[in-house]
């Protein structure tokens, strides 16, 4: 019995796209820009909330908010190749990325990314 990884000329996960070095570079640039933008928003939210602290419970509300945002961001921004299509699709759906940010990716990958974004739009409707 052979394991999938031992089979010649086949990728262990047939439905998982293979990302070339140049494709990963394009994806990484877009990914990092979206992450930077979202972190900037969190910083602005935290500053606003910190300025409004009046009592100790407000401090813990800020801590809770930051913990929740960190967990959301950690779940969303996963650069593994197996998750990259979905991550980029979600960022496209959330308008954190546009098609222009992904310029240079092959149409096959763009189609998958757009398809996932559309799936999320349909689910939200």
mmCIF file of N, CA and C in Angstrom:
data_model
loop_
_atom_site.group_PDB
_atom_site.id
_atom_site.type_symbol
_atom_site.label_atom_id
_atom_site.label_comp_id
_atom_site.label_asym_id
_atom_site.label_seq_id
_atom_site.Cartn_x
_atom_site.Cartn_y
_atom_site.Cartn_z
ATOM 1 N N UNK A 1 0.847 -1.174 0.000
ATOM 2 C CA UNK A 1 0.000 0.000 0.000
ATOM 3 C C UNK A 1 0.894 1.240 0.000
ATOM 4 N N UNK A 2 0.606 2.153 -0.882
ATOM 5 C CA UNK A 2 1.409 3.372 -0.949
ATOM 6 C C UNK A 2 0.587 4.546 -0.462
ATOM 7 N N UNK A 3 1.272 5.472 0.163
ATOM 8 C CA UNK A 3 0.589 6.679 0.622
ATOM 9 C C UNK A 3 0.468 7.646 -0.543
ATOM 10 N N UNK A 4 -0.473 8.581 -0.501
ATOM 11 C CA UNK A 4 -0.636 9.534 -1.598
ATOM 12 C C UNK A 4 0.637 10.312 -1.893
ATOM 13 N N UNK A 5 1.411 10.629 -0.845
ATOM 14 C CA UNK A 5 2.618 11.418 -1.078
ATOM 15 C C UNK A 5 3.706 10.598 -1.755
ATOM 16 N N UNK A 6 3.577 9.273 -1.725
ATOM 17 C CA UNK A 6 4.588 8.421 -2.340
ATOM 18 C C UNK A 6 4.287 8.147 -3.810
ATOM 19 N N UNK A 7 3.107 8.512 -4.251
ATOM 20 C CA UNK A 7 2.724 8.270 -5.640
ATOM 21 C C UNK A 7 3.427 9.268 -6.540
ATOM 22 N N UNK A 8 4.094 8.769 -7.561
ATOM 23 C CA UNK A 8 4.805 9.659 -8.461
ATOM 24 C C UNK A 8 3.841 10.455 -9.325
ATOM 25 N N UNK A 9 4.285 11.644 -9.715
ATOM 26 C CA UNK A 9 3.555 12.513 -10.629
ATOM 27 C C UNK A 9 2.153 12.875 -10.159
ATOM 28 N N UNK A 10 1.941 12.872 -8.880
ATOM 29 C CA UNK A 10 0.639 13.340 -8.394
ATOM 30 C C UNK A 10 0.855 14.181 -7.138
ATOM 31 N N UNK A 11 0.013 15.130 -6.981
ATOM 32 C CA UNK A 11 0.053 15.995 -5.814
ATOM 33 C C UNK A 11 -0.774 15.325 -4.730
ATOM 34 N N UNK A 12 -0.350 15.357 -3.469
ATOM 35 C CA UNK A 12 -1.076 14.623 -2.435
ATOM 36 C C UNK A 12 -2.542 15.013 -2.303
ATOM 37 N N UNK A 13 -2.863 16.262 -2.564
ATOM 38 C CA UNK A 13 -4.248 16.711 -2.452
ATOM 39 C C UNK A 13 -4.673 17.216 -3.817
ATOM 40 N N UNK A 14 -5.387 16.404 -4.538
ATOM 41 C CA UNK A 14 -5.696 16.670 -5.934
ATOM 42 C C UNK A 14 -6.449 17.968 -6.166
ATOM 43 N N UNK A 15 -7.295 18.373 -5.246
ATOM 44 C CA UNK A 15 -8.094 19.584 -5.439
ATOM 45 C C UNK A 15 -7.388 20.846 -4.963
ATOM 46 N N UNK A 16 -6.215 20.690 -4.407
ATOM 47 C CA UNK A 16 -5.486 21.831 -3.865
ATOM 48 C C UNK A 16 -4.605 22.439 -4.954
ATOM 49 N N UNK A 17 -4.764 23.731 -5.210
ATOM 50 C CA UNK A 17 -3.950 24.346 -6.265
ATOM 51 C C UNK A 17 -2.484 24.435 -5.863
ATOM 52 N N UNK A 18 -1.634 24.367 -6.839
ATOM 53 C CA UNK A 18 -0.204 24.545 -6.623
ATOM 54 C C UNK A 18 0.115 25.989 -6.976
ATOM 55 N N UNK A 19 0.798 26.684 -6.084
ATOM 56 C CA UNK A 19 1.131 28.084 -6.281
ATOM 57 C C UNK A 19 2.602 28.194 -6.654
ATOM 58 N N UNK A 20 2.871 28.805 -7.789
ATOM 59 C CA UNK A 20 4.254 29.023 -8.212
ATOM 60 C C UNK A 20 4.874 30.108 -7.337
ATOM 61 N N UNK A 21 6.168 30.238 -7.420
ATOM 62 C CA UNK A 21 6.868 31.259 -6.644
ATOM 63 C C UNK A 21 6.355 32.661 -6.993
ATOM 64 N N UNK A 22 6.187 32.938 -8.294
ATOM 65 C CA UNK A 22 5.718 34.274 -8.703
ATOM 66 C C UNK A 22 4.267 34.508 -8.275
ATOM 67 N N UNK A 23 3.441 33.476 -8.329
ATOM 68 C CA UNK A 23 2.054 33.607 -7.871
ATOM 69 C C UNK A 23 2.004 33.862 -6.370
ATOM 70 N N UNK A 24 2.850 33.164 -5.623
ATOM 71 C CA UNK A 24 2.904 33.386 -4.177
ATOM 72 C C UNK A 24 3.364 34.803 -3.861
ATOM 73 N N UNK A 25 4.286 35.328 -4.658
ATOM 74 C CA UNK A 25 4.772 36.697 -4.432
ATOM 75 C C UNK A 25 3.647 37.707 -4.645
ATOM 76 N N UNK A 26 2.856 37.519 -5.684
ATOM 77 C CA UNK A 26 1.707 38.404 -5.949
ATOM 78 C C UNK A 26 0.700 38.295 -4.804
ATOM 79 N N UNK A 27 0.392 37.056 -4.422
ATOM 80 C CA UNK A 27 -0.569 36.816 -3.345
ATOM 81 C C UNK A 27 -0.055 37.393 -2.030
ATOM 82 N N UNK A 28 1.229 37.233 -1.752
ATOM 83 C CA UNK A 28 1.805 37.728 -0.494
ATOM 84 C C UNK A 28 1.720 39.245 -0.411
ATOM 85 N N UNK A 29 2.002 39.904 -1.519
ATOM 86 C CA UNK A 29 1.943 41.373 -1.536
ATOM 87 C C UNK A 29 0.521 41.852 -1.236
ATOM 88 N N UNK A 30 -0.465 41.241 -1.883
ATOM 89 C CA UNK A 30 -1.863 41.610 -1.655
ATOM 90 C C UNK A 30 -2.294 41.259 -0.231
ATOM 91 N N UNK A 31 -1.918 40.077 0.222
ATOM 92 C CA UNK A 31 -2.231 39.590 1.561
ATOM 93 C C UNK A 31 -1.678 40.550 2.614
ATOM 94 N N UNK A 32 -0.395 40.904 2.477
ATOM 95 C CA UNK A 32 0.246 41.796 3.446
ATOM 96 C C UNK A 32 -0.397 43.182 3.456
ATOM 97 N N UNK A 33 -0.778 43.678 2.286
ATOM 98 C CA UNK A 33 -1.428 44.988 2.211
ATOM 99 C C UNK A 33 -2.781 44.955 2.925
ATOM 100 N N UNK A 34 -3.562 43.909 2.701
ATOM 101 C CA UNK A 34 -4.871 43.789 3.350
ATOM 102 C C UNK A 34 -4.709 43.640 4.858
ATOM 103 N N UNK A 35 -3.747 42.837 5.275
ATOM 104 C CA UNK A 35 -3.499 42.654 6.702
ATOM 105 C C UNK A 35 -3.064 43.976 7.335
ATOM 106 N N UNK A 36 -2.175 44.684 6.682
ATOM 107 C CA UNK A 36 -1.724 45.975 7.192
ATOM 108 C C UNK A 36 -2.871 46.957 7.340
ATOM 109 N N UNK A 37 -3.756 46.973 6.346
ATOM 110 C CA UNK A 37 -4.921 47.862 6.398
ATOM 111 C C UNK A 37 -5.831 47.492 7.574
ATOM 112 N N UNK A 38 -6.072 46.202 7.751
ATOM 113 C CA UNK A 38 -6.959 45.783 8.839
ATOM 114 C C UNK A 38 -6.325 46.061 10.200
ATOM 115 N N UNK A 39 -5.034 45.833 10.334
ATOM 116 C CA UNK A 39 -4.362 46.125 11.602
ATOM 117 C C UNK A 39 -4.380 47.630 11.896
ATOM 118 N N UNK A 40 -4.229 48.439 10.860
ATOM 119 C CA UNK A 40 -4.316 49.889 11.032
ATOM 120 C C UNK A 40 -5.696 50.272 11.580
ATOM 121 N N UNK A 41 -6.747 49.645 11.045
ATOM 122 C CA UNK A 41 -8.099 49.908 11.526
ATOM 123 C C UNK A 41 -8.244 49.514 12.992
ATOM 124 N N UNK A 42 -7.652 48.378 13.366
ATOM 125 C CA UNK A 42 -7.729 47.935 14.763
ATOM 126 C C UNK A 42 -7.008 48.927 15.671
ATOM 127 N N UNK A 43 -5.875 49.416 15.233
ATOM 128 C CA UNK A 43 -5.133 50.405 16.018
ATOM 129 C C UNK A 43 -5.979 51.658 16.222
ATOM 130 N N UNK A 44 -6.624 52.126 15.156
ATOM 131 C CA UNK A 44 -7.466 53.323 15.263
ATOM 132 C C UNK A 44 -8.639 53.071 16.213
ATOM 133 N N UNK A 45 -9.264 51.880 16.115
ATOM 134 C CA UNK A 45 -10.363 51.534 17.020
ATOM 135 C C UNK A 45 -9.874 51.522 18.467
ATOM 136 N N UNK A 46 -8.711 50.922 18.699
ATOM 137 C CA UNK A 46 -8.169 50.809 20.055
ATOM 138 C C UNK A 46 -7.860 52.190 20.633
ATOM 139 N N UNK A 47 -7.308 53.073 19.819
ATOM 140 C CA UNK A 47 -7.016 54.434 20.290
ATOM 141 C C UNK A 47 -8.304 55.160 20.667
ATOM 142 N N UNK A 48 -9.314 55.012 19.813
ATOM 143 C CA UNK A 48 -10.601 55.662 20.100
ATOM 144 C C UNK A 48 -11.189 55.122 21.403
ATOM 145 N N UNK A 49 -11.176 53.800 21.535
ATOM 146 C CA UNK A 49 -11.735 53.187 22.742
ATOM 147 C C UNK A 49 -10.928 53.570 23.985
ATOM 148 N N UNK A 50 -9.598 53.627 23.851
ATOM 149 C CA UNK A 50 -8.749 53.988 24.986
ATOM 150 C C UNK A 50 -9.037 55.420 25.432
ATOM 151 N N UNK A 51 -9.286 56.296 24.482
ATOM 152 C CA UNK A 51 -9.589 57.690 24.817
ATOM 153 C C UNK A 51 -10.923 57.840 25.544
ATOM 154 N N UNK A 52 -11.786 56.843 25.391
ATOM 155 C CA UNK A 52 -13.106 56.905 26.019
ATOM 156 C C UNK A 52 -13.179 56.170 27.356
ATOM 157 N N UNK A 53 -12.059 55.635 27.810
ATOM 158 C CA UNK A 53 -12.056 54.890 29.073
ATOM 159 C C UNK A 53 -12.364 55.831 30.225
ATOM 160 N N UNK A 54 -13.399 55.479 30.992
ATOM 161 C CA UNK A 54 -13.819 56.262 32.151
ATOM 162 C C UNK A 54 -13.701 55.455 33.447
ATOM 163 N N UNK A 55 -13.858 54.144 33.308
ATOM 164 C CA UNK A 55 -13.834 53.290 34.499
ATOM 165 C C UNK A 55 -13.153 51.969 34.160
ATOM 166 N N UNK A 56 -12.884 51.194 35.182
ATOM 167 C CA UNK A 56 -12.125 49.958 34.980
ATOM 168 C C UNK A 56 -12.824 48.996 34.017
ATOM 169 N N UNK A 57 -14.151 48.967 34.021
ATOM 170 C CA UNK A 57 -14.853 48.059 33.116
ATOM 171 C C UNK A 57 -14.598 48.428 31.652
ATOM 172 N N UNK A 58 -14.401 49.706 31.370
ATOM 173 C CA UNK A 58 -14.072 50.138 30.008
ATOM 174 C C UNK A 58 -12.720 49.576 29.573
ATOM 175 N N UNK A 59 -11.793 49.504 30.516
ATOM 176 C CA UNK A 59 -10.474 48.946 30.229
ATOM 177 C C UNK A 59 -10.587 47.483 29.834
ATOM 178 N N UNK A 60 -11.402 46.742 30.580
ATOM 179 C CA UNK A 60 -11.569 45.317 30.274
ATOM 180 C C UNK A 60 -12.370 45.123 28.990
ATOM 181 N N UNK A 61 -13.264 46.047 28.690
ATOM 182 C CA UNK A 61 -13.970 45.993 27.402
ATOM 183 C C UNK A 61 -12.989 46.160 26.253
ATOM 184 N N UNK A 62 -12.036 47.061 26.412
ATOM 185 C CA UNK A 62 -11.010 47.253 25.381
ATOM 186 C C UNK A 62 -10.173 45.986 25.232
ATOM 187 N N UNK A 63 -9.784 45.416 26.355
ATOM 188 C CA UNK A 63 -8.987 44.181 26.306
ATOM 189 C C UNK A 63 -9.765 43.067 25.619
ATOM 190 N N UNK A 64 -11.039 42.939 25.932
ATOM 191 C CA UNK A 64 -11.880 41.911 25.314
ATOM 192 C C UNK A 64 -12.009 42.163 23.808
ATOM 193 N N UNK A 65 -12.236 43.400 23.446
ATOM 194 C CA UNK A 65 -12.356 43.759 22.027
ATOM 195 C C UNK A 65 -11.075 43.401 21.266
ATOM 196 N N UNK A 66 -9.935 43.748 21.821
ATOM 197 C CA UNK A 66 -8.661 43.463 21.151
ATOM 198 C C UNK A 66 -8.406 41.957 21.049
ATOM 199 N N UNK A 67 -8.765 41.226 22.079
ATOM 200 C CA UNK A 67 -8.607 39.770 22.043
ATOM 201 C C UNK A 67 -9.470 39.167 20.946
ATOM 202 N N UNK A 68 -10.717 39.622 20.863
ATOM 203 C CA UNK A 68 -11.625 39.113 19.822
ATOM 204 C C UNK A 68 -11.105 39.453 18.426
ATOM 205 N N UNK A 69 -10.659 40.672 18.229
ATOM 206 C CA UNK A 69 -10.140 41.087 16.914
ATOM 207 C C UNK A 69 -8.891 40.287 16.547
ATOM 208 N N UNK A 70 -8.004 40.048 17.526
ATOM 209 C CA UNK A 70 -6.809 39.252 17.255
ATOM 210 C C UNK A 70 -7.191 37.848 16.800
ATOM 211 N N UNK A 71 -8.154 37.247 17.466
ATOM 212 C CA UNK A 71 -8.601 35.898 17.086
ATOM 213 C C UNK A 71 -9.200 35.909 15.684
ATOM 214 N N UNK A 72 -10.022 36.907 15.378
ATOM 215 C CA UNK A 72 -10.619 37.009 14.035
ATOM 216 C C UNK A 72 -9.533 37.144 12.970
ATOM 217 N N UNK A 73 -8.584 38.007 13.225
ATOM 218 C CA UNK A 73 -7.512 38.257 12.257
ATOM 219 C C UNK A 73 -6.641 37.020 12.107
ATOM 220 N N UNK A 74 -6.317 36.362 13.209
ATOM 221 C CA UNK A 74 -5.508 35.139 13.135
ATOM 222 C C UNK A 74 -6.206 34.053 12.323
ATOM 223 N N UNK A 75 -7.528 33.949 12.469
ATOM 224 C CA UNK A 75 -8.276 32.941 11.695
ATOM 225 C C UNK A 75 -8.349 33.318 10.219
ATOM 226 N N UNK A 76 -8.516 34.596 9.944
ATOM 227 C CA UNK A 76 -8.717 35.051 8.572
ATOM 228 C C UNK A 76 -7.438 35.020 7.751
ATOM 229 N N UNK A 77 -6.339 35.476 8.312
ATOM 230 C CA UNK A 77 -5.102 35.645 7.550
ATOM 231 C C UNK A 77 -4.201 34.421 7.697
ATOM 232 N N UNK A 78 -4.452 33.436 6.866
ATOM 233 C CA UNK A 78 -3.709 32.172 6.860
ATOM 234 C C UNK A 78 -3.098 32.019 5.478
ATOM 235 N N UNK A 79 -1.788 32.135 5.376
ATOM 236 C CA UNK A 79 -1.135 32.162 4.065
ATOM 237 C C UNK A 79 -0.754 30.779 3.540
ATOM 238 N N UNK A 80 -1.189 29.719 4.172
ATOM 239 C CA UNK A 80 -0.872 28.384 3.655
ATOM 240 C C UNK A 80 -1.489 28.201 2.272
ATOM 241 N N UNK A 81 -0.754 27.545 1.392
ATOM 242 C CA UNK A 81 -1.226 27.312 0.030
ATOM 243 C C UNK A 81 -2.577 26.635 -0.020
ATOM 244 N N UNK A 82 -2.837 25.753 0.927
ATOM 245 C CA UNK A 82 -4.109 25.036 0.950
ATOM 246 C C UNK A 82 -5.283 25.958 1.276
ATOM 247 N N UNK A 83 -5.027 27.105 1.878
ATOM 248 C CA UNK A 83 -6.078 28.028 2.287
ATOM 249 C C UNK A 83 -6.099 29.310 1.475
ATOM 250 N N UNK A 84 -5.087 29.515 0.656
ATOM 251 C CA UNK A 84 -4.865 30.809 0.022
ATOM 252 C C UNK A 84 -6.010 31.256 -0.878
ATOM 253 N N UNK A 85 -6.569 30.372 -1.654
ATOM 254 C CA UNK A 85 -7.692 30.735 -2.530
ATOM 255 C C UNK A 85 -8.863 31.257 -1.701
ATOM 256 N N UNK A 86 -9.188 30.560 -0.619
ATOM 257 C CA UNK A 86 -10.303 30.979 0.238
ATOM 258 C C UNK A 86 -9.993 32.292 0.944
ATOM 259 N N UNK A 87 -8.763 32.441 1.425
ATOM 260 C CA UNK A 87 -8.377 33.672 2.122
ATOM 261 C C UNK A 87 -8.481 34.862 1.177
ATOM 262 N N UNK A 88 -7.927 34.728 -0.008
ATOM 263 C CA UNK A 88 -7.990 35.833 -0.975
ATOM 264 C C UNK A 88 -9.426 36.095 -1.403
ATOM 265 N N UNK A 89 -10.221 35.041 -1.544
ATOM 266 C CA UNK A 89 -11.642 35.212 -1.868
ATOM 267 C C UNK A 89 -12.385 35.973 -0.788
ATOM 268 N N UNK A 90 -12.090 35.651 0.473
ATOM 269 C CA UNK A 90 -12.730 36.365 1.587
ATOM 270 C C UNK A 90 -12.318 37.831 1.583
ATOM 271 N N UNK A 91 -11.041 38.100 1.339
ATOM 272 C CA UNK A 91 -10.567 39.488 1.315
ATOM 273 C C UNK A 91 -11.188 40.252 0.149
ATOM 274 N N UNK A 92 -11.404 39.575 -0.959
ATOM 275 C CA UNK A 92 -12.082 40.188 -2.102
ATOM 276 C C UNK A 92 -13.545 40.478 -1.730
ATOM 277 N N UNK A 93 -14.196 39.525 -1.106
ATOM 278 C CA UNK A 93 -15.586 39.683 -0.657
ATOM 279 C C UNK A 93 -15.725 40.857 0.310
ATOM 280 N N UNK A 94 -14.753 41.011 1.215
ATOM 281 C CA UNK A 94 -14.799 42.080 2.214
ATOM 282 C C UNK A 94 -14.304 43.422 1.667
ATOM 283 N N UNK A 95 -13.982 43.467 0.387
ATOM 284 C CA UNK A 95 -13.445 44.667 -0.258
ATOM 285 C C UNK A 95 -12.126 45.129 0.361
ATOM 286 N N UNK A 96 -11.386 44.211 0.914
ATOM 287 C CA UNK A 96 -10.044 44.513 1.412
ATOM 288 C C UNK A 96 -9.032 44.353 0.283
ATOM 289 N N UNK A 97 -9.454 43.650 -0.764
ATOM 290 C CA UNK A 97 -8.666 43.486 -1.988
ATOM 291 C C UNK A 97 -9.575 43.748 -3.174
ATOM 292 N N UNK A 98 -8.962 44.143 -4.268
ATOM 293 C CA UNK A 98 -9.657 44.253 -5.543
ATOM 294 C C UNK A 98 -8.928 43.412 -6.567
ATOM 295 N N UNK A 99 -9.548 43.206 -7.709
ATOM 296 C CA UNK A 99 -8.907 42.433 -8.773
ATOM 297 C C UNK A 99 -7.530 42.998 -9.122
ATOM 298 N N UNK A 100 -7.408 44.336 -9.061
ATOM 299 C CA UNK A 100 -6.127 44.964 -9.409
ATOM 300 C C UNK A 100 -5.006 44.556 -8.456
ATOM 301 N N UNK A 101 -5.355 44.241 -7.209
ATOM 302 C CA UNK A 101 -4.344 43.804 -6.237
ATOM 303 C C UNK A 101 -3.799 42.419 -6.571
ATOM 304 N N UNK A 102 -4.565 41.668 -7.342
ATOM 305 C CA UNK A 102 -4.190 40.296 -7.678
ATOM 306 C C UNK A 102 -3.746 40.173 -9.135
ATOM 307 N N UNK A 103 -3.544 41.312 -9.777
ATOM 308 C CA UNK A 103 -3.120 41.321 -11.173
ATOM 309 C C UNK A 103 -1.831 40.514 -11.322
ATOM 310 N N UNK A 104 -1.827 39.643 -12.303
ATOM 311 C CA UNK A 104 -0.670 38.791 -12.552
ATOM 312 C C UNK A 104 -0.937 37.335 -12.225
ATOM 313 N N UNK A 105 -2.001 37.092 -11.431
ATOM 314 C CA UNK A 105 -2.368 35.702 -11.162
ATOM 315 C C UNK A 105 -3.066 35.136 -12.393
ATOM 316 N N UNK A 106 -2.865 33.855 -12.674
ATOM 317 C CA UNK A 106 -3.536 33.267 -13.837
ATOM 318 C C UNK A 106 -5.059 33.286 -13.673
ATOM 319 N N UNK A 107 -5.742 33.346 -14.799
ATOM 320 C CA UNK A 107 -7.206 33.435 -14.787
ATOM 321 C C UNK A 107 -7.834 32.263 -14.039
ATOM 322 N N UNK A 108 -7.236 31.092 -14.098
ATOM 323 C CA UNK A 108 -7.783 29.924 -13.395
ATOM 324 C C UNK A 108 -7.838 30.174 -11.877
ATOM 325 N N UNK A 109 -6.788 30.745 -11.333
ATOM 326 C CA UNK A 109 -6.774 31.046 -9.899
ATOM 327 C C UNK A 109 -7.735 32.193 -9.588
ATOM 328 N N UNK A 110 -7.762 33.207 -10.442
ATOM 329 C CA UNK A 110 -8.677 34.326 -10.229
ATOM 330 C C UNK A 110 -10.126 33.838 -10.246
ATOM 331 N N UNK A 111 -10.420 32.914 -11.134
ATOM 332 C CA UNK A 111 -11.774 32.368 -11.213
ATOM 333 C C UNK A 111 -12.146 31.686 -9.891
ATOM 334 N N UNK A 112 -11.228 30.921 -9.326
ATOM 335 C CA UNK A 112 -11.482 30.249 -8.046
ATOM 336 C C UNK A 112 -11.650 31.258 -6.915
ATOM 337 N N UNK A 113 -10.812 32.284 -6.899
ATOM 338 C CA UNK A 113 -10.883 33.323 -5.869
ATOM 339 C C UNK A 113 -12.212 34.067 -5.974
ATOM 340 N N UNK A 114 -12.575 34.471 -7.192
ATOM 341 C CA UNK A 114 -13.855 35.175 -7.400
ATOM 342 C C UNK A 114 -15.039 34.278 -7.044
ATOM 343 N N UNK A 115 -14.924 33.001 -7.362
ATOM 344 C CA UNK A 115 -15.987 32.049 -7.067
ATOM 345 C C UNK A 115 -16.222 31.955 -5.558
ATOM 346 N N UNK A 116 -15.148 31.932 -4.778
ATOM 347 C CA UNK A 116 -15.311 31.873 -3.327
ATOM 348 C C UNK A 116 -15.918 33.176 -2.803
ATOM 349 N N UNK A 117 -15.487 34.306 -3.342
ATOM 350 C CA UNK A 117 -16.076 35.589 -2.938
ATOM 351 C C UNK A 117 -17.573 35.605 -3.248
ATOM 352 N N UNK A 118 -17.957 35.079 -4.400
ATOM 353 C CA UNK A 118 -19.373 35.030 -4.776
ATOM 354 C C UNK A 118 -20.140 34.087 -3.856
ATOM 355 N N UNK A 119 -19.531 32.982 -3.498
ATOM 356 C CA UNK A 119 -20.130 32.041 -2.556
ATOM 357 C C UNK A 119 -20.449 32.749 -1.233
ATOM 358 N N UNK A 120 -19.511 33.562 -0.757
ATOM 359 C CA UNK A 120 -19.735 34.304 0.488
ATOM 360 C C UNK A 120 -20.835 35.350 0.308
ATOM 361 N N UNK A 121 -20.881 36.019 -0.831
ATOM 362 C CA UNK A 121 -21.951 36.996 -1.095
ATOM 363 C C UNK A 121 -23.305 36.308 -1.096
ATOM 364 N N UNK A 122 -23.372 35.154 -1.768
ATOM 365 C CA UNK A 122 -24.632 34.419 -1.838
ATOM 366 C C UNK A 122 -25.078 33.956 -0.453
ATOM 367 N N UNK A 123 -24.120 33.551 0.365
ATOM 368 C CA UNK A 123 -24.420 33.098 1.716
ATOM 369 C C UNK A 123 -24.879 34.226 2.623
ATOM 370 N N UNK A 124 -24.395 35.437 2.337
ATOM 371 C CA UNK A 124 -24.751 36.592 3.160
ATOM 372 C C UNK A 124 -26.114 37.162 2.770
ATOM 373 N N UNK A 125 -26.579 36.808 1.589
ATOM 374 C CA UNK A 125 -27.845 37.378 1.095
ATOM 375 C C UNK A 125 -29.052 36.710 1.717
#
